[in-house]
Structure formats: structure tokens, C-alpha cells
Amino acid sequence: QVQLVESGGGVVQPGKSLRLSCAASGFSFSSYGMHWVRQAPGKGLEWVATIWYDGSNEYYADSVRGRLTISRDNSKNTLYLQMNNVRGGDTATYYCAGTYDSSGYGWFDPWGQGTLVTVSS
Amino acid sequence: ETVMTQSPATLSVSPGETVTLSCRASQSVGSNLAWYQQKPGQAPRLLIYSASTRATGIPAHFSGSGSETEFTLTISSLQSEDFAIYYCQQYSNWPPGYTFGQGTKLEIK
């Protein structure tokens, strides 16, 4: 069945780095645009970043541009989010999600179950 | 940036009732709007896309309508499993980014 499984979350100190992964199965990952969406505790959904099916284009929310980097390895059916110089506002559950359109344009489906990142000293 | 505003923030209703959730865009998004349902501890689930098209497997008592700046999600004959938070999302003014509404929490009266 269609599945996205995130991993890599945990507690990280301010200013440090962390890499999240999202393993895809059950659909044609290499043809989907992919996204990261985050949700701070008790808050709403915030789009973070999008990458084209082939990795040729990336887009970021202003709040993360220059610190977070989205990437993908289609040979491994895996999406990544490299988080550098993390700050308290990055504390959230991070979801990966896919869009049928190869550029990532459109609605988000499927979604992973999320991985929690807590920034704390 | 297109700001999405949902109302009300919380809605208390009884099972069996019909409810209408509202989503307003700060500029026209055409029909490029999706609705998601999120239950506690779970990921969001796509309900509606293109403002009015139900996603695969979504029951018929969910319906979406609207265009440009005004959208609604109607849930008929509320069932216990429908109590959740609902988010709208625009994907029209892209790039640079997607925006979600702040959510409407549907709770049992």
C-alpha cells in the first residue's frame, strides 16, 4: 500500500544540525513532487519546502530558507530534510507529503505519520 | 502571500447534525483549494481537492463548494469519527508557497 515513513526526529540543541528522512513505498515516488510540512505543538500546519520529482527545483518558506534543505534520492525512494542551525521555532512534528504533479503543484496526498523534532538545550 | 482564514475556530455540534465550515482567501485562488481532516496524534488526511472533488475513499457526506475567495466544507449527518480539526489549503499562488488556514476544530456538544 501507499506509505510514507519519516524518521530522524529527536531532541537537538539550538544551533545544531539534524537530518530527517522519509521512505516511500507503494507508489511511483520518482514521479511525484514532494514536500515537508510541519506542525508546532498545538498549532496548525505550516508548509516548509517542496522539491520537484527529479530534484531540479526546490522551494522554501521564508522562515526556513537558508537553514533547511530539501533533497531526494530516487534510487532509494527517500526524501530528506537537512536542518542546520536549528532554533526553538523549529520545534514541531515534521510530515512528508507527496503531490501527483511532478513539480509539486497541487494538493498533498499521501502523507507520512510525522516525526517530532524538539529543539532544546 | 495568500492568507487563508477559517471560521469558526471551534464548532460544537451533536452527532447527526449538518455543519458548514468556512475558508476565505485573501486573494483569488480560483478552485485551487483542498480540505484536510486531522485527528489527534494522526497525520492530515486529504478530503477534498479542486474545491469540490472528494478524494478517493472519502464518504459522500463530505462536500466542498466555492471558488475565488470563499469556500465551504459541509459535513452532513455528523458521525462520531468526524470530530476532528479541518484545514483548508490553497495551491493556486504557487510558487512561492502553499498556505493553510489555521483550522476549525469540530467538537462534540
Coordinates of N, CA and C in Angstrom, one line a residue:
Chain A
Q1 N 0.8 -1.2 0.0 CA 0.0 0.0 0.0 C 0.9 1.2 0.0
V2 N 0.3 2.4 -0.3 CA 1.0 3.6 -0.4 C 1.4 4.0 1.1
Q3 N 2.7 4.3 1.2 CA 3.2 4.6 2.5 C 4.4 5.6 2.5
L4 N 4.4 6.5 3.4 CA 5.5 7.4 3.7 C 5.9 7.2 5.2
V5 N 7.1 7.0 5.4 CA 7.5 6.7 6.8 C 8.7 7.7 7.1
E6 N 8.5 8.6 8.0 CA 9.5 9.6 8.4 C 10.4 9.0 9.5
S7 N 11.6 9.5 9.6 CA 12.5 9.1 10.7 C 13.5 10.2 10.9
G8 N 14.2 10.1 12.0 CA 15.3 11.0 12.2 C 15.0 12.1 13.2
G9 N 13.8 12.2 13.7 CA 13.5 13.2 14.7 C 14.1 12.9 16.0
G10 N 14.0 13.9 16.9 CA 14.6 13.8 18.2 C 14.8 15.1 18.9
V11 N 15.6 15.1 20.0 CA 16.0 16.3 20.6 C 17.3 16.8 20.1
V12 N 17.4 18.1 19.7 CA 18.6 18.7 19.2 C 18.8 20.0 19.8
Q13 N 20.0 20.4 20.1 CA 20.4 21.7 20.7 C 20.3 22.8 19.7
P14 N 19.9 24.0 20.2 CA 19.9 25.1 19.3 C 21.3 25.3 18.6
G15 N 21.2 25.6 17.3 CA 22.4 25.8 16.6 C 23.0 24.6 15.9
K16 N 22.5 23.4 16.4 CA 23.0 22.1 15.8 C 22.2 21.7 14.6
S17 N 22.6 20.5 14.1 CA 22.0 20.0 12.8 C 21.3 18.7 13.0
L18 N 20.4 18.4 12.1 CA 19.6 17.2 12.2 C 19.2 16.9 10.7
R19 N 19.1 15.6 10.4 CA 18.6 15.2 9.1 C 17.4 14.3 9.2
L20 N 16.3 14.7 8.6 CA 15.1 13.9 8.6 C 15.1 13.1 7.3
S21 N 14.5 11.9 7.4 CA 14.3 11.0 6.2 C 12.8 10.7 6.1
C22 N 12.4 10.4 4.8 CA 11.1 9.9 4.6 C 11.2 8.8 3.5
A23 N 10.9 7.6 3.9 CA 10.9 6.5 3.0 C 9.6 6.2 2.4
A24 N 9.6 6.2 1.0 CA 8.3 6.0 0.3 C 8.2 4.6 -0.3
S25 N 7.0 4.1 -0.3 CA 6.7 2.8 -0.9 C 5.3 2.8 -1.4
G26 N 5.0 1.9 -2.4 CA 3.6 1.7 -2.9 C 3.2 2.6 -3.9
F27 N 4.0 3.6 -4.4 CA 3.6 4.5 -5.4 C 4.9 4.9 -6.2
S28 N 4.7 5.6 -7.3 CA 5.8 6.0 -8.1 C 6.5 7.2 -7.6
F29 N 7.3 7.0 -6.5 CA 8.0 8.1 -5.8 C 8.7 9.1 -6.8
S30 N 9.4 8.5 -7.7 CA 10.3 9.3 -8.6 C 9.5 10.2 -9.6
S31 N 8.2 10.1 -9.6 CA 7.4 10.9 -10.5 C 6.6 12.0 -9.7
Y32 N 6.7 11.9 -8.4 CA 5.9 12.8 -7.5 C 6.7 14.0 -7.1
G33 N 6.1 15.2 -7.0 CA 6.7 16.3 -6.3 C 6.5 16.0 -4.8
M34 N 7.4 16.4 -4.0 CA 7.4 16.0 -2.6 C 7.6 17.3 -1.7
H35 N 7.1 17.2 -0.5 CA 7.0 18.3 0.4 C 7.4 17.9 1.8
W36 N 7.8 18.9 2.6 CA 7.8 18.8 4.0 C 6.8 19.9 4.6
V37 N 6.0 19.4 5.6 CA 5.1 20.3 6.2 C 5.3 20.1 7.7
R38 N 5.3 21.1 8.5 CA 5.5 21.0 9.9 C 4.3 21.5 10.8
Q39 N 4.3 21.1 12.0 CA 3.2 21.4 12.9 C 3.7 21.6 14.3
A40 N 3.9 22.8 14.8 CA 4.3 23.1 16.1 C 3.3 22.5 17.1
P41 N 3.7 22.1 18.3 CA 2.8 21.5 19.3 C 1.5 22.4 19.5
G42 N 0.4 21.8 19.3 CA -0.9 22.5 19.5 C -1.2 23.6 18.4
K43 N -0.4 23.6 17.4 CA -0.6 24.7 16.3 C -1.1 24.0 15.0
G44 N -1.2 24.9 14.0 CA -1.7 24.5 12.7 C -0.6 24.0 11.8
L45 N -0.9 23.8 10.6 CA 0.0 23.2 9.6 C 0.8 24.4 8.9
E46 N 2.1 24.2 8.7 CA 2.9 25.1 8.0 C 3.7 24.4 6.9
W47 N 3.5 24.9 5.7 CA 4.4 24.3 4.6 C 5.8 24.8 4.8
V48 N 6.7 23.8 4.6 CA 8.2 24.1 4.8 C 8.9 24.2 3.5
A49 N 8.8 23.1 2.7 CA 9.6 23.1 1.4 C 9.0 22.1 0.5
T50 N 9.4 22.3 -0.8 CA 8.9 21.4 -1.9 C 10.1 21.1 -2.8
I51 N 10.1 19.9 -3.4 CA 11.1 19.6 -4.4 C 10.5 18.9 -5.6
W52 N 10.9 19.2 -6.7 CA 10.4 18.6 -8.0 C 10.8 17.1 -8.0
Y53 N 10.1 16.4 -8.9 CA 10.3 14.9 -9.0 C 11.8 14.5 -9.2
D54 N 12.5 15.3 -9.9 CA 13.9 15.0 -10.2 C 14.9 15.8 -9.4
G55 N 14.4 16.5 -8.5 CA 15.3 17.3 -7.6 C 15.8 18.6 -8.3
S56 N 15.3 18.9 -9.4 CA 15.9 20.1 -10.1 C 15.4 21.4 -9.6
N57 N 14.4 21.5 -8.9 CA 13.9 22.7 -8.3 C 13.4 22.5 -6.9
E58 N 13.7 23.5 -6.1 CA 13.3 23.5 -4.6 C 12.7 24.8 -4.3
Y59 N 11.8 24.8 -3.3 CA 11.1 26.0 -2.9 C 11.0 25.9 -1.4
Y60 N 11.2 27.1 -0.7 CA 11.2 27.1 0.7 C 10.3 28.2 1.3
A61 N 9.8 28.0 2.5 CA 9.1 29.0 3.2 C 10.2 30.0 3.7
D62 N 9.8 31.3 3.8 CA 10.8 32.3 4.2 C 11.4 32.0 5.6
S63 N 10.6 31.3 6.4 CA 11.0 31.1 7.8 C 12.2 30.0 7.9
V64 N 12.4 29.3 6.8 CA 13.4 28.2 6.9 C 14.5 28.4 5.8
R65 N 14.3 29.3 4.9 CA 15.2 29.4 3.7 C 16.6 29.7 4.2
G66 N 17.6 29.0 3.7 CA 19.0 29.2 4.1 C 19.4 28.3 5.3
R67 N 18.5 27.7 6.0 CA 18.8 26.8 7.1 C 18.4 25.4 6.9
L68 N 17.2 25.2 6.2 CA 16.7 23.9 5.9 C 16.9 23.6 4.5
T69 N 17.2 22.4 4.1 CA 17.4 22.0 2.7 C 16.7 20.7 2.4
I70 N 15.8 20.7 1.4 CA 15.1 19.5 1.0 C 15.9 18.9 -0.1
S71 N 15.9 17.5 -0.1 CA 16.6 16.8 -1.2 C 15.9 15.4 -1.3
R72 N 16.3 14.7 -2.3 CA 15.7 13.4 -2.6 C 16.7 12.5 -3.2
D73 N 16.5 11.2 -3.0 CA 17.3 10.1 -3.7 C 16.3 9.2 -4.3
N74 N 16.0 9.3 -5.6 CA 15.0 8.5 -6.2 C 15.4 7.0 -6.3
S75 N 16.7 6.8 -6.3 CA 17.2 5.4 -6.3 C 16.9 4.7 -5.0
K76 N 16.7 5.4 -3.9 CA 16.4 4.9 -2.6 C 14.9 5.2 -2.2
N77 N 14.2 5.8 -3.1 CA 12.8 6.2 -2.8 C 12.7 7.0 -1.4
T78 N 13.6 7.9 -1.3 CA 13.7 8.6 0.0 C 13.8 10.1 -0.2
L79 N 13.1 10.8 0.7 CA 13.1 12.3 0.7 C 13.8 12.7 2.0
Y80 N 14.5 13.8 2.0 CA 15.3 14.2 3.1 C 15.0 15.7 3.4
L81 N 15.3 16.0 4.7 CA 15.3 17.4 5.1 C 16.5 17.6 6.0
Q82 N 17.4 18.4 5.5 CA 18.6 18.7 6.3 C 18.3 20.0 7.1
M83 N 18.4 19.9 8.4 CA 18.1 21.0 9.2 C 19.4 21.5 9.9
N84 N 19.8 22.7 9.5 CA 21.0 23.3 10.1 C 20.7 24.5 10.9
N85 N 21.6 24.8 11.9 CA 21.4 26.0 12.8 C 19.9 26.0 13.3
V86 N 19.5 24.9 13.9 CA 18.1 24.9 14.3 C 17.8 25.9 15.4
R87 N 16.6 26.3 15.5 CA 16.2 27.3 16.6 C 14.9 26.8 17.2
G88 N 14.5 27.4 18.3 CA 13.3 27.0 19.0 C 12.1 26.9 18.2
G89 N 12.0 27.8 17.2 CA 10.8 27.9 16.4 C 10.7 26.7 15.4
D90 N 11.7 25.9 15.4 CA 11.7 24.7 14.5 C 11.1 23.5 15.2
T91 N 10.8 23.6 16.5 CA 10.2 22.5 17.3 C 8.9 22.2 16.7
A92 N 8.7 21.0 16.2 CA 7.4 20.7 15.5 C 7.5 19.2 15.1
T93 N 6.3 18.7 14.8 CA 6.2 17.4 14.1 C 6.4 17.7 12.6
Y94 N 7.3 17.0 12.0 CA 7.5 17.2 10.5 C 6.9 16.0 9.7
Y95 N 6.1 16.4 8.8 CA 5.4 15.5 7.9 C 6.0 15.6 6.5
C96 N 6.2 14.4 5.9 CA 6.5 14.5 4.4 C 5.2 14.2 3.7
A97 N 5.0 14.7 2.6 CA 3.8 14.5 1.8 C 4.1 14.6 0.3
G98 N 3.3 13.9 -0.5 CA 3.5 13.9 -1.9 C 2.4 14.5 -2.7
T99 N 2.7 15.0 -3.9 CA 1.8 15.5 -4.8 C 2.0 14.8 -6.2
Y100 N 0.8 14.4 -6.8 CA 0.9 13.6 -8.0 C 1.6 14.4 -9.1
D101 N 1.5 15.7 -9.1 CA 2.1 16.5 -10.1 C 3.6 16.5 -9.9
S102 N 4.4 16.3 -10.9 CA 5.9 16.2 -10.8 C 6.6 17.4 -10.2
S103 N 5.9 18.6 -10.4 CA 6.5 19.8 -9.9 C 6.1 20.1 -8.5
G104 N 5.2 19.3 -8.0 CA 4.7 19.6 -6.6 C 3.5 20.5 -6.5
Y105 N 3.0 20.8 -7.7 CA 1.8 21.7 -7.7 C 0.6 20.9 -7.4
G106 N -0.2 21.4 -6.4 CA -1.5 20.7 -6.2 C -1.7 20.3 -4.7
W107 N -2.6 19.5 -4.5 CA -2.9 19.0 -3.1 C -2.0 18.0 -2.7
F108 N -1.9 17.8 -1.4 CA -0.9 16.9 -0.7 C -1.6 15.5 -0.4
D109 N -1.2 14.5 -1.0 CA -1.6 13.2 -0.8 C -0.7 12.2 -1.5
P110 N 0.0 11.3 -0.8 CA -0.2 10.9 0.6 C 0.6 11.7 1.6
W111 N 0.4 11.4 2.9 CA 1.2 12.0 4.0 C 1.8 10.9 4.8
G112 N 3.0 11.2 5.4 CA 3.6 10.3 6.4 C 3.0 10.5 7.8
Q113 N 3.4 9.7 8.7 CA 2.8 9.8 10.1 C 3.5 10.9 10.9
G114 N 4.6 11.4 10.4 CA 5.3 12.5 11.1 C 6.4 12.1 12.0
T115 N 7.4 13.0 12.2 CA 8.5 12.7 13.2 C 8.7 14.0 14.0
L116 N 8.8 13.9 15.3 CA 8.9 15.0 16.1 C 10.3 15.5 16.3
V117 N 10.5 16.8 16.1 CA 11.8 17.5 16.3 C 11.6 18.4 17.5
T118 N 12.4 18.3 18.5 CA 12.4 19.2 19.7 C 13.7 19.9 19.8
V119 N 13.7 21.2 19.7 CA 14.9 22.0 19.8 C 15.0 22.5 21.3
S120 N 16.0 22.0 22.0 CA 16.1 22.3 23.4 C 17.6 22.1 23.9
S121 N 18.0 23.0 24.7 CA 19.4 22.9 25.3 C 19.4 22.0 26.5
Chain B
E1 N 1.8 36.9 -0.2 CA 1.4 35.6 0.3 C -0.2 35.6 0.5
T2 N -0.8 34.6 0.1 CA -2.2 34.4 0.2 C -2.5 33.9 1.6
V3 N -3.3 34.7 2.3 CA -3.7 34.3 3.7 C -5.0 33.6 3.7
M4 N -5.1 32.5 4.3 CA -6.3 31.7 4.4 C -6.9 31.8 5.8
T5 N -8.1 32.2 5.9 CA -8.8 32.4 7.2 C -10.0 31.5 7.3
Q6 N -10.0 30.7 8.3 CA -11.0 29.8 8.6 C -11.9 30.2 9.7
S7 N -13.2 29.9 9.6 CA -14.1 30.3 10.7 C -15.2 29.2 10.8
P8 N -15.7 29.0 12.0 CA -15.2 29.5 13.2 C -13.9 28.7 13.6
A9 N -13.3 29.1 14.7 CA -12.1 28.4 15.2 C -12.6 27.1 15.8
T10 N -13.7 27.1 16.5 CA -14.2 25.9 17.1 C -15.7 25.8 16.9
L11 N -16.2 24.6 16.7 CA -17.6 24.4 16.4 C -18.1 23.2 17.3
S12 N -19.0 23.5 18.1 CA -19.6 22.4 19.0 C -20.9 22.0 18.4
V13 N -21.0 20.7 18.1 CA -22.2 20.2 17.4 C -22.5 18.8 17.9
S14 N -23.7 18.3 17.7 CA -24.1 17.0 18.1 C -24.1 16.0 16.9
P15 N -23.8 14.8 17.2 CA -23.8 13.8 16.1 C -25.2 13.8 15.4
G16 N -25.2 13.6 14.1 CA -26.4 13.7 13.3 C -26.7 15.0 12.7
E17 N -26.1 16.1 13.2 CA -26.3 17.4 12.7 C -25.5 17.6 11.4
T18 N -25.8 18.6 10.7 CA -25.0 19.1 9.5 C -24.3 20.4 9.8
V19 N -23.0 20.4 9.4 CA -22.3 21.6 9.7 C -21.6 22.2 8.5
T20 N -21.3 23.5 8.5 CA -20.6 24.1 7.4 C -19.5 24.9 7.9
L21 N -18.3 24.5 7.4 CA -17.1 25.2 7.8 C -16.7 26.2 6.7
S22 N -16.1 27.3 7.1 CA -15.8 28.4 6.1 C -14.3 28.6 6.0
C23 N -13.9 28.9 4.8 CA -12.5 29.2 4.5 C -12.5 30.4 3.5
R24 N -11.8 31.4 3.8 CA -11.7 32.6 3.0 C -10.2 32.9 2.6
A25 N -10.0 33.2 1.4 CA -8.7 33.5 0.9 C -8.5 35.1 0.7
S26 N -7.3 35.6 1.0 CA -7.1 37.0 0.9 C -7.0 37.5 -0.5
Q27 N -6.9 36.6 -1.5 CA -6.9 36.9 -2.9 C -7.5 35.7 -3.6
S28 N -7.9 35.9 -4.9 CA -8.5 34.7 -5.6 C -7.5 33.6 -5.7
V29 N -8.1 32.4 -5.5 CA -7.3 31.1 -5.7 C -8.0 30.2 -6.7
G30 N -9.0 30.8 -7.4 CA -9.8 30.0 -8.3 C -10.5 28.9 -7.6
S31 N -10.3 27.7 -8.1 CA -10.8 26.5 -7.4 C -9.7 25.6 -6.9
N32 N -8.5 26.3 -6.7 CA -7.3 25.6 -6.3 C -7.2 25.5 -4.8
L33 N -8.2 24.7 -4.2 CA -8.3 24.7 -2.8 C -8.5 23.2 -2.3
A34 N -7.9 22.8 -1.2 CA -8.1 21.5 -0.7 C -8.5 21.6 0.8
W35 N -9.1 20.5 1.2 CA -9.5 20.4 2.6 C -8.9 19.1 3.2
Y36 N -8.4 19.2 4.4 CA -7.8 18.1 5.1 C -8.5 17.9 6.5
Q37 N -8.5 16.7 6.9 CA -9.0 16.3 8.2 C -7.8 15.8 9.1
Q38 N -7.7 16.3 10.3 CA -6.7 15.7 11.2 C -7.3 15.4 12.5
K39 N -7.0 14.1 12.9 CA -7.4 13.7 14.2 C -6.2 13.7 15.1
P40 N -6.5 13.7 16.5 CA -5.4 13.8 17.4 C -4.3 12.7 17.2
G41 N -3.1 13.1 17.2 CA -2.0 12.1 17.0 C -1.8 11.5 15.6
Q42 N -2.6 12.0 14.7 CA -2.6 11.5 13.3 C -2.1 12.5 12.3
A43 N -1.7 12.1 11.2 CA -1.4 13.0 10.1 C -2.6 13.5 9.4
P44 N -2.5 14.6 8.8 CA -3.7 15.1 8.0 C -4.1 14.1 6.9
R45 N -5.3 14.1 6.6 CA -5.9 13.3 5.5 C -6.6 14.1 4.5
L46 N -6.3 13.9 3.2 CA -6.9 14.7 2.2 C -8.4 14.3 2.1
L47 N -9.3 15.3 2.1 CA -10.7 15.1 1.9 C -11.2 15.5 0.6
I48 N -10.9 16.8 0.2 CA -11.4 17.5 -0.9 C -10.3 18.2 -1.7
Y49 N -10.3 18.1 -3.0 CA -9.4 18.9 -3.8 C -10.1 19.6 -4.9
S50 N -9.5 20.5 -5.5 CA -10.2 21.3 -6.5 C -11.5 21.9 -6.0
A51 N -11.5 22.3 -4.8 CA -12.7 22.9 -4.1 C -13.8 22.0 -3.8
S52 N -14.1 21.0 -4.7 CA -15.3 20.2 -4.6 C -15.2 18.8 -4.9
T53 N -14.0 18.3 -5.3 CA -13.9 16.9 -5.6 C -13.4 16.1 -4.4
R54 N -14.2 15.1 -4.1 CA -13.8 14.2 -3.0 C -12.7 13.3 -3.3
A55 N -11.7 13.2 -2.4 CA -10.6 12.3 -2.6 C -11.1 10.8 -2.6
T56 N -10.2 10.0 -3.0 CA -10.6 8.5 -3.1 C -10.9 8.0 -1.6
G57 N -12.0 7.4 -1.5 CA -12.4 6.8 -0.3 C -13.1 7.7 0.7
I58 N -13.3 8.9 0.4 CA -13.9 9.9 1.3 C -15.4 9.7 1.1
P59 N -16.1 9.6 2.3 CA -17.6 9.3 2.2 C -18.3 10.5 1.6
A60 N -19.5 10.2 1.1 CA -20.3 11.2 0.3 C -20.9 12.3 1.3
H61 N -20.9 12.1 2.6 CA -21.4 13.1 3.4 C -20.5 14.3 3.7
F62 N -19.3 14.2 3.0 CA -18.4 15.3 3.0 C -18.6 16.0 1.6
S63 N -18.8 17.3 1.6 CA -18.8 18.0 0.3 C -18.2 19.4 0.4
G64 N -17.6 19.8 -0.7 CA -17.0 21.1 -0.7 C -17.5 22.0 -1.8
S65 N -17.5 23.3 -1.6 CA -18.0 24.2 -2.6 C -17.3 25.5 -2.5
G66 N -17.5 26.3 -3.5 CA -16.9 27.7 -3.5 C -15.9 27.9 -4.6
S67 N -15.5 29.1 -4.8 CA -14.5 29.5 -5.8 C -13.9 30.9 -5.4
E68 N -12.8 31.2 -6.1 CA -12.2 32.5 -5.9 C -11.7 32.7 -4.5
T69 N -12.5 33.4 -3.6 CA -12.1 33.7 -2.3 C -12.9 33.0 -1.2
E70 N -14.1 32.5 -1.5 CA -15.0 31.9 -0.5 C -15.2 30.5 -0.7
F71 N -15.0 29.7 0.3 CA -15.1 28.2 0.2 C -15.8 27.7 1.5
T72 N -16.5 26.5 1.3 CA -17.1 25.9 2.4 C -16.9 24.4 2.3
L73 N -16.8 23.8 3.5 CA -16.9 22.3 3.6 C -18.1 22.0 4.4
T74 N -19.0 21.2 3.9 CA -20.2 20.8 4.5 C -20.1 19.3 4.9
I75 N -20.4 19.0 6.1 CA -20.4 17.6 6.6 C -21.8 17.3 7.1
S76 N -22.5 16.4 6.4 CA -23.8 16.1 6.7 C -23.9 14.9 7.7
S77 N -24.9 14.9 8.5 CA -25.2 13.7 9.4 C -23.9 13.3 10.1
L78 N -23.4 14.3 10.9 CA -22.1 14.1 11.6 C -22.1 12.7 12.3
Q79 N -20.9 12.1 12.1 CA -20.7 10.8 12.8 C -19.6 11.0 13.8
S80 N -19.5 10.1 14.8 CA -18.5 10.3 15.8 C -17.1 10.4 15.3
E81 N -16.8 9.7 14.2 CA -15.4 9.7 13.7 C -15.1 11.0 12.9
D82 N -16.1 11.9 12.7 CA -15.9 13.2 12.0 C -15.4 14.3 12.9
F83 N -15.4 14.0 14.2 CA -14.9 15.1 15.1 C -13.4 15.1 15.1
A84 N -12.9 16.3 14.6 CA -11.5 16.4 14.3 C -11.2 17.9 14.0
I85 N -10.0 18.2 13.5 CA -9.7 19.5 13.1 C -9.6 19.5 11.5
Y86 N -10.2 20.5 10.9 CA -10.2 20.6 9.5 C -9.4 21.8 9.0
Y87 N -8.6 21.6 8.0 CA -7.8 22.7 7.5 C -8.1 22.8 6.0
C88 N -8.1 24.1 5.5 CA -8.1 24.4 4.1 C -6.7 24.8 3.7
Q89 N -6.4 24.6 2.4 CA -5.1 24.9 1.8 C -5.3 25.4 0.4
Q90 N -4.6 26.5 0.1 CA -4.6 26.9 -1.3 C -3.4 26.5 -2.0
Y91 N -3.5 26.2 -3.3 CA -2.3 25.8 -4.1 C -2.4 26.6 -5.4
S92 N -3.0 27.7 -5.4 CA -3.1 28.5 -6.6 C -1.9 29.4 -6.8
N93 N -1.6 30.2 -5.8 CA -0.5 31.2 -6.0 C 0.8 30.5 -5.6
W94 N 1.3 29.7 -6.6 CA 2.4 28.8 -6.4 C 3.3 28.8 -7.6
P95 N 4.6 28.9 -7.6 CA 5.3 29.3 -6.3 C 5.0 30.8 -6.0
P96 N 5.3 31.3 -4.8 CA 6.4 30.8 -4.0 C 6.0 29.8 -2.9
G97 N 4.7 29.7 -2.5 CA 4.5 28.8 -1.4 C 3.0 28.5 -1.2
Y98 N 2.8 27.4 -0.5 CA 1.5 27.0 -0.1 C 1.1 27.6 1.2
T99 N -0.2 27.8 1.4 CA -0.7 28.3 2.7 C -1.9 27.5 3.2
F100 N -1.9 27.3 4.5 CA -3.0 26.6 5.1 C -3.8 27.6 6.0
G101 N -5.1 27.3 6.2 CA -5.8 28.0 7.1 C -5.4 27.6 8.5
Q102 N -5.9 28.3 9.5 CA -5.5 28.0 10.9 C -6.2 26.8 11.5
G103 N -7.3 26.3 10.8 CA -8.0 25.2 11.2 C -9.3 25.5 11.9
T104 N -10.3 24.6 11.8 CA -11.5 24.6 12.6 C -11.6 23.3 13.3
K105 N -11.8 23.4 14.6 CA -11.9 22.2 15.4 C -13.4 21.9 15.6
L106 N -13.8 20.7 15.2 CA -15.1 20.3 15.3 C -15.2 19.4 16.6
E107 N -16.0 19.8 17.6 CA -16.0 19.1 18.8 C -17.5 18.7 19.1
I108 N -17.6 17.6 19.9 CA -18.9 17.1 20.3 C -19.5 18.0 21.4
K109 N -20.8 18.4 21.1 CA -21.5 19.2 22.1 C -22.0 18.3 23.2

